[in-house]
PDB file of C-alpha atoms and ligand atoms in Angstrom:
ATOM      1  CA  MET A  16     -60.008 166.717 264.875  1.00 78.00           C
ATOM      2  CA  THR A  17     -59.148 164.447 267.814  1.00 87.00           C
ATOM      3  CA  LYS A  18     -57.497 161.094 267.134  1.00 91.00           C
ATOM      4  CA  PRO A  19     -59.889 158.143 267.490  1.00 94.00           C
ATOM      5  CA  ILE A  20     -59.559 155.799 270.477  1.00 97.00           C
ATOM      6  CA  ARG A  21     -58.448 152.541 268.879  1.00 97.00           C
ATOM      7  CA  LYS A  22     -56.586 150.861 271.722  1.00 98.00           C
ATOM      8  CA  ALA A  23     -57.804 149.728 275.129  1.00 98.00           C
ATOM      9  CA  VAL A  24     -55.463 148.657 277.930  1.00 98.00           C
ATOM     10  CA  PHE A  25     -56.670 146.112 280.494  1.00 98.00           C
ATOM     11  CA  PRO A  26     -54.482 145.967 283.621  1.00 98.00           C
ATOM     12  CA  ALA A  27     -54.942 142.378 284.771  1.00 97.00           C
ATOM     13  CA  ALA A  28     -51.708 141.517 286.556  1.00 96.00           C
ATOM     14  CA  GLY A  29     -52.861 142.217 290.131  1.00 94.00           C
ATOM     15  CA  MET A  30     -52.955 139.551 292.798  1.00 92.00           C
ATOM     16  CA  GLY A  31     -56.650 139.799 293.639  1.00 91.00           C
ATOM     17  CA  THR A  32     -56.020 139.455 297.365  1.00 92.00           C
ATOM     18  CA  ARG A  33     -59.580 140.514 298.270  1.00 92.00           C
ATOM     19  CA  PHE A  34     -60.840 137.402 296.546  1.00 93.00           C
ATOM     20  CA  LEU A  35     -58.585 134.781 298.124  1.00 94.00           C
ATOM     21  CA  PRO A  36     -58.586 131.817 298.160  1.00 94.00           C
ATOM     22  CA  ALA A  37     -60.393 131.734 294.768  1.00 93.00           C
ATOM     23  CA  THR A  38     -57.664 133.886 293.211  1.00 92.00           C
ATOM     24  CA  LYS A  39     -54.708 131.849 294.458  1.00 92.00           C
ATOM     25  CA  SER A  40     -54.519 130.003 291.130  1.00 91.00           C
ATOM     26  CA  THR A  41     -57.397 131.522 289.123  1.00 93.00           C
ATOM     27  CA  PRO A  42     -57.086 135.086 287.801  1.00 95.00           C
ATOM     28  CA  LYS A  43     -59.695 137.382 289.340  1.00 95.00           C
ATOM     29  CA  GLU A  44     -60.411 138.642 285.821  1.00 96.00           C
ATOM     30  CA  MET A  45     -61.553 135.104 284.859  1.00 97.00           C
ATOM     31  CA  LEU A  46     -64.168 134.741 287.620  1.00 97.00           C
ATOM     32  CA  PRO A  47     -67.536 134.219 285.912  1.00 97.00           C
ATOM     33  CA  LEU A  48     -70.331 136.728 285.998  1.00 98.00           C
ATOM     34  CA  VAL A  49     -73.188 134.294 285.237  1.00 98.00           C
ATOM     35  CA  ASP A  50     -71.422 132.505 282.333  1.00 95.00           C
ATOM     36  CA  LYS A  51     -68.819 134.960 281.044  1.00 96.00           C
ATOM     37  CA  PRO A  52     -65.513 135.854 282.721  1.00 97.00           C
ATOM     38  CA  LEU A  53     -65.299 139.408 284.040  1.00 98.00           C
ATOM     39  CA  ILE A  54     -62.672 140.458 281.507  1.00 98.00           C
ATOM     40  CA  GLN A  55     -64.916 139.501 278.575  1.00 98.00           C
ATOM     41  CA  TYR A  56     -67.486 142.115 279.636  1.00 98.00           C
ATOM     42  CA  GLY A  57     -64.763 144.768 279.536  1.00 98.00           C
ATOM     43  CA  VAL A  58     -63.407 143.633 276.169  1.00 98.00           C
ATOM     44  CA  GLU A  59     -66.924 143.666 274.673  1.00 98.00           C
ATOM     45  CA  GLU A  60     -67.425 147.175 276.085  1.00 98.00           C
ATOM     46  CA  ALA A  61     -64.181 148.376 274.477  1.00 98.00           C
ATOM     47  CA  VAL A  62     -65.167 146.854 271.127  1.00 98.00           C
ATOM     48  CA  ALA A  63     -68.615 148.489 271.374  1.00 98.00           C
ATOM     49  CA  ALA A  64     -66.805 151.810 271.919  1.00 98.00           C
ATOM     50  CA  GLY A  65     -64.904 151.352 268.633  1.00 97.00           C
ATOM     51  CA  CYS A  66     -61.613 149.925 269.953  1.00 98.00           C
ATOM     52  CA  THR A  67     -59.982 147.405 267.635  1.00 97.00           C
ATOM     53  CA  GLU A  68     -56.833 146.644 269.617  1.00 97.00           C
ATOM     54  CA  ILE A  69     -56.958 145.207 273.101  1.00 98.00           C
ATOM     55  CA  ILE A  70     -53.819 145.178 275.242  1.00 98.00           C
ATOM     56  CA  ILE A  71     -53.993 142.949 278.293  1.00 98.00           C
ATOM     57  CA  VAL A  72     -51.353 143.517 280.968  1.00 98.00           C
ATOM     58  CA  THR A  73     -50.837 140.111 282.455  1.00 97.00           C
ATOM     59  CA  GLY A  74     -48.572 138.304 284.892  1.00 93.00           C
ATOM     60  CA  ARG A  75     -47.678 134.900 286.309  1.00 89.00           C
ATOM     61  CA  GLY A  76     -50.552 132.408 286.608  1.00 87.00           C
ATOM     62  CA  LYS A  77     -52.772 134.350 284.208  1.00 91.00           C
ATOM     63  CA  THR A  78     -52.482 132.332 280.994  1.00 91.00           C
ATOM     64  CA  THR A  79     -56.126 131.176 281.077  1.00 94.00           C
ATOM     65  CA  MET A  80     -57.022 134.663 279.807  1.00 96.00           C
ATOM     66  CA  GLU A  81     -55.011 134.004 276.647  1.00 95.00           C
ATOM     67  CA  ASP A  82     -56.689 130.626 276.145  1.00 94.00           C
ATOM     68  CA  HIS A  83     -60.100 132.205 276.647  1.00 95.00           C
ATOM     69  CA  PHE A  84     -59.741 134.639 273.751  1.00 95.00           C
ATOM     70  CA  ASP A  85     -57.938 132.157 271.481  1.00 94.00           C
ATOM     71  CA  ARG A  86     -59.306 129.512 269.064  1.00 92.00           C
ATOM     72  CA  SER A  87     -60.004 126.128 270.619  1.00 92.00           C
ATOM     73  CA  PRO A  88     -59.955 123.571 267.769  1.00 94.00           C
ATOM     74  CA  GLU A  89     -60.834 120.530 269.940  1.00 94.00           C
ATOM     75  CA  LEU A  90     -63.790 122.263 271.567  1.00 95.00           C
ATOM     76  CA  GLU A  91     -65.009 123.607 268.214  1.00 95.00           C
ATOM     77  CA  ALA A  92     -64.755 120.142 266.605  1.00 95.00           C
ATOM     78  CA  THR A  93     -66.667 118.545 269.496  1.00 96.00           C
ATOM     79  CA  LEU A  94     -69.430 121.166 269.415  1.00 95.00           C
ATOM     80  CA  GLY A  95     -69.653 120.756 265.623  1.00 95.00           C
ATOM     81  CA  ARG A  96     -69.945 116.935 265.874  1.00 96.00           C
ATOM     82  CA  ARG A  97     -72.652 117.246 268.506  1.00 96.00           C
ATOM     83  CA  GLY A  98     -74.619 119.757 266.417  1.00 96.00           C
ATOM     84  CA  LYS A  99     -74.345 122.476 269.091  1.00 96.00           C
ATOM     85  CA  THR A 100     -74.340 125.227 266.472  1.00 95.00           C
ATOM     86  CA  LYS A 101     -75.142 128.153 268.771  1.00 94.00           C
ATOM     87  CA  LEU A 102     -72.403 127.289 271.259  1.00 94.00           C
ATOM     88  CA  LEU A 103     -69.977 126.779 268.387  1.00 95.00           C
ATOM     89  CA  GLU A 104     -70.804 130.239 267.012  1.00 95.00           C
ATOM     90  CA  THR A 105     -70.264 131.739 270.469  1.00 93.00           C
ATOM     91  CA  ALA A 106     -66.860 130.044 270.844  1.00 92.00           C
ATOM     92  CA  VAL A 107     -65.653 131.150 267.392  1.00 93.00           C
ATOM     93  CA  ALA A 108     -66.989 134.722 267.763  1.00 92.00           C
ATOM     94  CA  LEU A 109     -65.077 135.080 271.028  1.00 92.00           C
ATOM     95  CA  SER A 110     -61.757 134.475 269.286  1.00 90.00           C
ATOM     96  CA  LYS A 111     -62.591 137.112 266.672  1.00 92.00           C
ATOM     97  CA  LEU A 112     -63.712 139.895 269.043  1.00 92.00           C
ATOM     98  CA  ALA A 113     -60.628 142.049 268.500  1.00 93.00           C
ATOM     99  CA  ARG A 114     -56.886 141.882 268.015  1.00 95.00           C
ATOM    100  CA  ILE A 115     -55.526 141.066 271.451  1.00 97.00           C
ATOM    101  CA  THR A 116     -51.923 141.593 272.525  1.00 97.00           C
ATOM    102  CA  TYR A 117     -50.494 140.540 275.870  1.00 97.00           C
ATOM    103  CA  VAL A 118     -47.734 142.294 277.762  1.00 98.00           C
ATOM    104  CA  ARG A 119     -46.292 141.149 281.087  1.00 97.00           C
ATOM    105  CA  GLN A 120     -45.971 143.143 284.263  1.00 97.00           C
ATOM    106  CA  PRO A 121     -43.136 141.257 285.980  1.00 95.00           C
ATOM    107  CA  GLU A 122     -44.156 142.415 289.478  1.00 95.00           C
ATOM    108  CA  ALA A 123     -47.476 143.838 290.682  1.00 95.00           C
ATOM    109  CA  LEU A 124     -46.053 147.253 291.588  1.00 96.00           C
ATOM    110  CA  GLY A 125     -49.344 149.089 291.166  1.00 97.00           C
ATOM    111  CA  LEU A 126     -51.907 150.206 288.601  1.00 97.00           C
ATOM    112  CA  GLY A 127     -49.720 153.038 287.269  1.00 98.00           C
ATOM    113  CA  HIS A 128     -46.862 150.607 286.655  1.00 98.00           C
ATOM    114  CA  ALA A 129     -49.257 148.173 284.913  1.00 98.00           C
ATOM    115  CA  VAL A 130     -50.382 150.902 282.474  1.00 98.00           C
ATOM    116  CA  LEU A 131     -46.744 151.877 281.832  1.00 98.00           C
ATOM    117  CA  MET A 132     -46.099 148.291 280.607  1.00 98.00           C
ATOM    118  CA  ALA A 133     -48.342 149.081 277.596  1.00 98.00           C
ATOM    119  CA  LYS A 134     -46.340 152.168 276.532  1.00 98.00           C
ATOM    120  CA  GLU A 135     -44.594 150.652 273.491  1.00 98.00           C
ATOM    121  CA  ILE A 136     -47.757 149.037 272.145  1.00 98.00           C
ATOM    122  CA  VAL A 137     -49.939 152.128 272.666  1.00 98.00           C
ATOM    123  CA  GLY A 138     -47.405 154.516 271.120  1.00 97.00           C
ATOM    124  CA  ASP A 139     -48.221 158.165 270.538  1.00 96.00           C
ATOM    125  CA  GLU A 140     -52.020 158.135 270.607  1.00 97.00           C
ATOM    126  CA  PRO A 141     -54.830 158.528 273.148  1.00 98.00           C
ATOM    127  CA  PHE A 142     -56.094 155.252 274.584  1.00 98.00           C
ATOM    128  CA  ALA A 143     -58.682 153.726 276.873  1.00 98.00           C
ATOM    129  CA  VAL A 144     -58.001 151.958 280.169  1.00 98.00           C
ATOM    130  CA  ILE A 145     -60.581 149.530 281.536  1.00 98.00           C
ATOM    131  CA  LEU A 146     -60.254 147.837 284.922  1.00 98.00           C
ATOM    132  CA  PRO A 147     -61.856 144.472 284.272  1.00 97.00           C
ATOM    133  CA  ASP A 148     -63.270 144.010 287.775  1.00 96.00           C
ATOM    134  CA  ASP A 149     -65.390 147.168 287.488  1.00 97.00           C
ATOM    135  CA  ILE A 150     -68.458 146.043 285.555  1.00 98.00           C
ATOM    136  CA  VAL A 151     -70.681 148.842 284.266  1.00 98.00           C
ATOM    137  CA  ASP A 152     -74.194 147.917 283.232  1.00 97.00           C
ATOM    138  CA  ALA A 153     -75.386 150.688 280.902  1.00 97.00           C
ATOM    139  CA  VAL A 154     -77.678 151.207 277.906  1.00 97.00           C
ATOM    140  CA  VAL A 155     -74.856 152.992 276.081  1.00 98.00           C
ATOM    141  CA  PRO A 156     -71.629 151.182 277.069  1.00 98.00           C
ATOM    142  CA  CYS A 157     -69.660 153.315 279.553  1.00 98.00           C
ATOM    143  CA  MET A 158     -66.536 153.526 277.372  1.00 98.00           C
ATOM    144  CA  LYS A 159     -68.662 154.544 274.369  1.00 98.00           C
ATOM    145  CA  GLN A 160     -70.083 157.424 276.432  1.00 98.00           C
ATOM    146  CA  MET A 161     -66.523 158.481 277.260  1.00 98.00           C
ATOM    147  CA  VAL A 162     -65.231 158.134 273.692  1.00 98.00           C
ATOM    148  CA  ASP A 163     -68.048 160.466 272.577  1.00 96.00           C
ATOM    149  CA  VAL A 164     -66.968 163.058 275.150  1.00 95.00           C
ATOM    150  CA  PHE A 165     -63.317 162.679 274.120  1.00 97.00           C
ATOM    151  CA  ALA A 166     -64.259 163.380 270.507  1.00 96.00           C
ATOM    152  CA  LYS A 167     -65.483 166.824 271.673  1.00 92.00           C
ATOM    153  CA  THR A 168     -62.752 167.689 274.213  1.00 93.00           C
ATOM    154  CA  GLY A 169     -59.583 165.862 273.098  1.00 95.00           C
ATOM    155  CA  CYS A 170     -58.497 165.733 276.757  1.00 96.00           C
ATOM    156  CA  SER A 171     -58.000 162.877 279.233  1.00 98.00           C
ATOM    157  CA  ILE A 172     -61.284 161.781 280.803  1.00 98.00           C
ATOM    158  CA  LEU A 173     -61.794 159.918 284.068  1.00 98.00           C
ATOM    159  CA  GLY A 174     -64.971 157.907 284.651  1.00 98.00           C
ATOM    160  CA  SER A 175     -66.433 159.080 287.937  1.00 97.00           C
ATOM    161  CA  GLU A 176     -69.291 158.588 290.383  1.00 96.00           C
ATOM    162  CA  VAL A 177     -70.372 160.069 293.700  1.00 95.00           C
ATOM    163  CA  VAL A 178     -69.908 157.631 296.598  1.00 95.00           C
ATOM    164  CA  GLU A 179     -71.442 157.833 300.083  1.00 94.00           C
ATOM    165  CA  GLY A 180     -69.617 158.633 303.340  1.00 91.00           C
ATOM    166  CA  ASP A 181     -66.326 156.909 304.114  1.00 95.00           C
ATOM    167  CA  ALA A 182     -66.430 154.788 300.940  1.00 94.00           C
ATOM    168  CA  ILE A 183     -64.255 157.423 299.244  1.00 96.00           C
ATOM    169  CA  GLU A 184     -61.184 156.094 301.111  1.00 95.00           C
ATOM    170  CA  ALA A 185     -61.137 153.068 298.781  1.00 93.00           C
ATOM    171  CA  TYR A 186     -60.893 155.163 295.588  1.00 95.00           C
ATOM    172  CA  GLY A 187     -58.966 157.827 293.760  1.00 95.00           C
ATOM    173  CA  CYS A 188     -60.788 161.076 294.540  1.00 96.00           C
ATOM    174  CA  LEU A 189     -61.329 164.103 292.248  1.00 96.00           C
ATOM    175  CA  ALA A 190     -61.549 167.778 293.103  1.00 95.00           C
ATOM    176  CA  CYS A 191     -63.300 169.392 290.156  1.00 92.00           C
ATOM    177  CA  LYS A 192     -65.165 172.430 288.857  1.00 90.00           C
ATOM    178  CA  PRO A 193     -68.485 171.821 287.097  1.00 86.00           C
ATOM    179  CA  MET A 194     -68.686 172.754 283.417  1.00 82.00           C
ATOM    180  CA  GLY A 195     -71.614 174.961 282.491  1.00 74.00           C
ATOM    181  CA  ASN A 196     -72.663 173.207 279.289  1.00 81.00           C
ATOM    182  CA  ASP A 197     -72.627 169.560 280.413  1.00 85.00           C
ATOM    183  CA  PRO A 198     -73.701 168.557 283.944  1.00 87.00           C
ATOM    184  CA  ARG A 199     -71.902 165.187 283.565  1.00 93.00           C
ATOM    185  CA  LEU A 200     -68.553 166.811 282.852  1.00 95.00           C
ATOM    186  CA  CYS A 201     -66.237 168.625 285.262  1.00 95.00           C
ATOM    187  CA  GLU A 202     -62.732 170.007 285.000  1.00 96.00           C
ATOM    188  CA  VAL A 203     -60.336 168.282 287.383  1.00 97.00           C
ATOM    189  CA  SER A 204     -58.226 170.564 289.606  1.00 96.00           C
ATOM    190  CA  ASP A 205     -56.712 167.936 291.924  1.00 95.00           C
ATOM    191  CA  LEU A 206     -56.614 164.200 292.590  1.00 95.00           C
ATOM    192  CA  VAL A 207     -55.879 162.170 295.716  1.00 94.00           C
ATOM    193  CA  GLU A 208     -55.551 158.378 295.858  1.00 93.00           C
ATOM    194  CA  LYS A 209     -57.368 156.703 298.756  1.00 94.00           C
ATOM    195  CA  PRO A 210     -57.826 159.856 300.897  1.00 95.00           C
ATOM    196  CA  LYS A 211     -58.754 159.730 304.574  1.00 95.00           C
ATOM    197  CA  PRO A 212     -62.497 160.554 304.547  1.00 94.00           C
ATOM    198  CA  ARG A 213     -61.966 163.816 306.497  1.00 93.00           C
ATOM    199  CA  GLU A 214     -59.314 164.947 304.008  1.00 92.00           C
ATOM    200  CA  ALA A 215     -61.125 163.959 300.791  1.00 94.00           C
ATOM    201  CA  PRO A 216     -61.620 167.019 298.558  1.00 93.00           C
ATOM    202  CA  SER A 217     -65.001 165.638 297.414  1.00 93.00           C
ATOM    203  CA  GLN A 218     -67.119 162.493 297.252  1.00 94.00           C
ATOM    204  CA  ASN A 219     -66.286 162.067 293.527  1.00 95.00           C
ATOM    205  CA  ALA A 220     -64.600 158.701 293.091  1.00 97.00           C
ATOM    206  CA  ILE A 221     -62.652 157.606 290.012  1.00 97.00           C
ATOM    207  CA  ILE A 222     -64.011 154.329 288.681  1.00 97.00           C
ATOM    208  CA  GLY A 223     -62.236 151.818 286.462  1.00 98.00           C
ATOM    209  CA  ARG A 224     -62.677 153.680 283.173  1.00 98.00           C
ATOM    210  CA  TYR A 225     -60.161 156.170 281.763  1.00 98.00           C
ATOM    211  CA  ILE A 226     -59.279 157.791 278.476  1.00 98.00           C
ATOM    212  CA  LEU A 227     -55.692 159.035 278.632  1.00 98.00           C
ATOM    213  CA  THR A 228     -53.538 161.063 276.303  1.00 98.00           C
ATOM    214  CA  PRO A 229     -50.036 159.652 275.558  1.00 98.00           C
ATOM    215  CA  GLY A 230     -48.542 162.413 277.753  1.00 97.00           C
ATOM    216  CA  ILE A 231     -49.404 160.139 280.690  1.00 98.00           C
ATOM    217  CA  PHE A 232     -46.453 157.849 279.919  1.00 98.00           C
ATOM    218  CA  LYS A 233     -43.841 160.477 280.811  1.00 98.00           C
ATOM    219  CA  CYS A 234     -45.677 161.055 284.114  1.00 98.00           C
ATOM    220  CA  LEU A 235     -45.773 157.297 284.736  1.00 98.00           C
ATOM    221  CA  GLU A 236     -42.040 156.986 284.099  1.00 97.00           C
ATOM    222  CA  GLU A 237     -41.313 159.678 286.688  1.00 96.00           C
ATOM    223  CA  LEU A 238     -43.728 158.266 289.259  1.00 95.00           C
ATOM    224  CA  LYS A 239     -42.699 157.579 292.884  1.00 95.00           C
ATOM    225  CA  PRO A 240     -44.544 155.053 295.072  1.00 94.00           C
ATOM    226  CA  GLY A 241     -47.735 156.500 296.558  1.00 93.00           C
ATOM    227  CA  ALA A 242     -50.644 155.138 298.641  1.00 91.00           C
ATOM    228  CA  GLY A 243     -49.946 151.573 299.825  1.00 91.00           C
ATOM    229  CA  GLY A 244     -46.352 151.832 298.480  1.00 94.00           C
ATOM    230  CA  GLU A 245     -47.731 151.260 294.946  1.00 94.00           C
ATOM    231  CA  LEU A 246     -47.095 153.216 291.736  1.00 96.00           C
ATOM    232  CA  GLN A 247     -50.520 154.848 291.480  1.00 95.00           C
ATOM    233  CA  LEU A 248     -52.150 155.881 288.198  1.00 97.00           C
ATOM    234  CA  THR A 249     -53.967 158.649 290.104  1.00 96.00           C
ATOM    235  CA  ASP A 250     -50.618 160.269 291.028  1.00 96.00           C
ATOM    236  CA  ALA A 251     -49.481 160.211 287.380  1.00 97.00           C
ATOM    237  CA  ILE A 252     -52.741 161.876 286.285  1.00 98.00           C
ATOM    238  CA  LYS A 253     -52.196 164.542 288.969  1.00 97.00           C
ATOM    239  CA  ALA A 254     -48.758 165.208 287.416  1.00 97.00           C
ATOM    240  CA  LEU A 255     -50.366 165.376 283.951  1.00 98.00           C
ATOM    241  CA  LEU A 256     -52.559 168.243 285.217  1.00 97.00           C
ATOM    242  CA  ALA A 257     -49.482 170.493 285.181  1.00 96.00           C
ATOM    243  CA  SER A 258     -49.453 170.419 281.367  1.00 96.00           C
ATOM    244  CA  GLU A 259     -52.929 169.310 280.209  1.00 97.00           C
ATOM    245  CA  LYS A 260     -56.590 169.653 281.092  1.00 96.00           C
ATOM    246  CA  VAL A 261     -58.244 166.553 282.538  1.00 97.00           C
ATOM    247  CA  PHE A 262     -61.992 166.029 282.839  1.00 97.00           C
ATOM    248  CA  GLY A 263     -64.129 163.959 285.187  1.00 97.00           C
ATOM    249  CA  PHE A 264     -67.181 162.356 283.608  1.00 97.00           C
ATOM    250  CA  THR A 265     -70.186 161.009 285.510  1.00 96.00           C
ATOM    251  CA  TYR A 266     -71.208 158.040 283.383  1.00 97.00           C
ATOM    252  CA  GLU A 267     -74.805 156.851 283.005  1.00 97.00           C
ATOM    253  CA  GLY A 268     -75.296 153.310 284.287  1.00 97.00           C
ATOM    254  CA  VAL A 269     -74.821 151.040 287.288  1.00 97.00           C
ATOM    255  CA  ARG A 270     -71.372 149.890 288.385  1.00 97.00           C
ATOM    256  CA  HIS A 271     -70.576 146.670 290.202  1.00 97.00           C
ATOM    257  CA  ASP A 272     -67.267 146.218 292.020  1.00 95.00           C
ATOM    258  CA  ALA A 273     -66.889 142.585 291.036  1.00 96.00           C
ATOM    259  CA  GLY A 274     -63.367 142.427 292.501  1.00 93.00           C
ATOM    260  CA  ASP A 275     -64.966 142.471 295.946  1.00 92.00           C
ATOM    261  CA  LYS A 276     -66.839 139.400 297.253  1.00 94.00           C
ATOM    262  CA  LEU A 277     -70.105 141.179 298.103  1.00 95.00           C
ATOM    263  CA  GLY A 278     -70.044 143.249 294.904  1.00 96.00           C
ATOM    264  CA  PHE A 279     -69.427 140.076 292.908  1.00 97.00           C
ATOM    265  CA  LEU A 280     -72.393 138.257 294.502  1.00 97.00           C
ATOM    266  CA  LYS A 281     -74.710 141.230 293.895  1.00 97.00           C
ATOM    267  CA  ALA A 282     -73.582 141.499 290.263  1.00 98.00           C
ATOM    268  CA  ASN A 283     -74.268 137.804 289.678  1.00 98.00           C
ATOM    269  CA  VAL A 284     -77.803 138.099 291.074  1.00 98.00           C
ATOM    270  CA  GLU A 285     -78.583 141.254 289.060  1.00 98.00           C
ATOM    271  CA  PHE A 286     -77.129 139.919 285.801  1.00 98.00           C
ATOM    272  CA  GLY A 287     -78.824 136.541 286.373  1.00 98.00           C
ATOM    273  CA  LEU A 288     -82.202 138.223 286.914  1.00 98.00           C
ATOM    274  CA  LYS A 289     -81.828 140.104 283.617  1.00 97.00           C
ATOM    275  CA  ARG A 290     -81.288 136.939 281.606  1.00 97.00           C
ATOM    276  CA  GLU A 291     -84.257 135.613 279.620  1.00 96.00           C
ATOM    277  CA  ASP A 292     -83.356 131.998 280.307  1.00 96.00           C
ATOM    278  CA  LEU A 293     -82.266 132.285 283.950  1.00 98.00           C
ATOM    279  CA  GLY A 294     -84.177 135.315 285.233  1.00 98.00           C
ATOM    280  CA  PRO A 295     -87.636 133.754 285.808  1.00 98.00           C
ATOM    281  CA  PRO A 296     -86.452 130.625 287.679  1.00 98.00           C
ATOM    282  CA  LEU A 297     -83.874 132.648 289.649  1.00 98.00           C
ATOM    283  CA  ARG A 298     -86.532 135.197 290.676  1.00 97.00           C
ATOM    284  CA  ALA A 299     -88.950 132.403 291.678  1.00 97.00           C
ATOM    285  CA  TRP A 300     -86.216 130.741 293.773  1.00 97.00           C
ATOM    286  CA  LEU A 301     -85.181 134.024 295.438  1.00 96.00           C
ATOM    287  CA  LYS A 302     -88.819 134.532 296.488  1.00 95.00           C
ATOM    288  CA  THR A 303     -88.817 131.201 298.316  1.00 96.00           C
ATOM    289  CA  LEU A 304     -85.937 132.352 300.552  1.00 95.00           C
ATOM    290  CA  ASN A 305     -87.293 133.389 303.891  1.00 84.00           C
ATOM    291  CA  LEU A 306     -85.348 136.653 304.122  1.00 83.00           C
TER     292      LEU A 306
HETATM  293  P1  UTP B   9     -57.179 146.082 292.081  1.00 69.72           P
HETATM  294  O1  UTP B   9     -56.535 146.727 293.239  1.00 69.72           O
HETATM  295  O2  UTP B   9     -58.661 146.009 292.047  1.00 69.72           O
HETATM  296  O3  UTP B   9     -56.673 144.595 291.869  1.00 69.72           O
HETATM  297  O4  UTP B   9     -56.617 146.697 290.748  1.00 69.72           O
HETATM  298  P2  UTP B   9     -55.765 143.665 292.724  1.00 69.72           P
HETATM  299  O5  UTP B   9     -54.577 144.380 293.260  1.00 69.72           O
HETATM  300  O6  UTP B   9     -55.518 142.471 291.870  1.00 69.72           O
HETATM  301  O7  UTP B   9     -56.794 143.233 293.839  1.00 69.72           O
HETATM  302  P3  UTP B   9     -56.770 143.232 295.424  1.00 69.72           P
HETATM  303  O8  UTP B   9     -56.983 144.659 295.835  1.00 69.72           O
HETATM  304  O9  UTP B   9     -55.453 142.653 295.858  1.00 69.72           O
HETATM  305  O10 UTP B   9     -57.923 142.356 295.773  1.00 69.72           O
HETATM  306  C1  UTP B   9     -57.434 147.002 289.628  1.00 69.72           C
HETATM  307  C2  UTP B   9     -56.934 146.298 288.386  1.00 69.72           C
HETATM  308  O11 UTP B   9     -55.568 146.597 288.174  1.00 69.72           O
HETATM  309  C3  UTP B   9     -54.811 145.425 287.982  1.00 69.72           C
HETATM  310  C4  UTP B   9     -55.615 144.306 288.656  1.00 69.72           C
HETATM  311  O12 UTP B   9     -55.349 143.052 288.025  1.00 69.72           O
HETATM  312  C5  UTP B   9     -57.051 144.766 288.477  1.00 69.72           C
HETATM  313  O13 UTP B   9     -57.597 144.293 287.268  1.00 69.72           O
HETATM  314  N1  UTP B   9     -53.465 145.611 288.555  1.00 69.72           N
HETATM  315  C6  UTP B   9     -53.316 146.069 289.826  1.00 69.72           C
HETATM  316  C7  UTP B   9     -52.364 145.302 287.777  1.00 69.72           C
HETATM  317  O14 UTP B   9     -52.479 144.889 286.606  1.00 69.72           O
HETATM  318  N2  UTP B   9     -51.117 145.451 288.320  1.00 69.72           N
HETATM  319  C8  UTP B   9     -50.933 145.903 289.587  1.00 69.72           C
HETATM  320  O15 UTP B   9     -49.756 146.033 290.003  1.00 69.72           O
HETATM  321  C9  UTP B   9     -52.057 146.231 290.348  1.00 69.72           C
END
């Protein structure tokens, strides 16, 4: 019997430099995708996967995330007085999504360091990691797909997708052997963070979804700076390979890199088009553009 995945860690202490100037005083994780901040999509995905405890790794200038998931008595009273029942329900439901704990990363030293900040709260159990700027649109939520695989393997699992050409240099890259019984699963034999395209062992990129065993924390504590001088989660997972099996998992769905300006614009159009209320007028307006 594998332990259930109850806790999900959200590294959200980065500086969001690709999205300046918007992210100078607004957390990237709070940028809206249609009408919900990016991080809310991730938290809802974790809850849909069965997680009951959300751990957000935060930093200076990021307190709006805490307000977003908290009660807002003035807003609730105003919505109640105005008879806006549906909006009131939405606001209250948001504060009851899950138990949310915040932990600070004093300096943005890298993704691996951000995950290490959650060590005490995670404790000795396997846990999920969701990067809130990677939005995965899927029939079965991406983390739920991964939790189901974890229940069968009990090993760390890295969400993965094949990327084209030189794009691999922006990702952690997996070398892996396919598994006979499941074409979506492969056994990882090596990992490289942000490889030069000619040196990449494959085109399999790690996306912002992980299930990690608690053994990762020892590897994170022993980590030396890697690509870009940052403490890289990929390097810690490579160290974990010495003592545990790690699997790559090709999720079913469409991912949007909403931490990048173009990816963010595309995600807003696609999510807007899917909405019952906004889709038809948005589609009609897009058709009038002389592209
Ligand atoms: P990114 O590299 O996408 O975020 O990290 P970033 O560093 O904020 O953005 P850019 O590249 O400068 O534009 C993925 C996730 O990891 C978090 C980020 O907040 C983001 O959600 N992160 C990154 C941390 O929490 N701490 C860090 O030291 C680095």
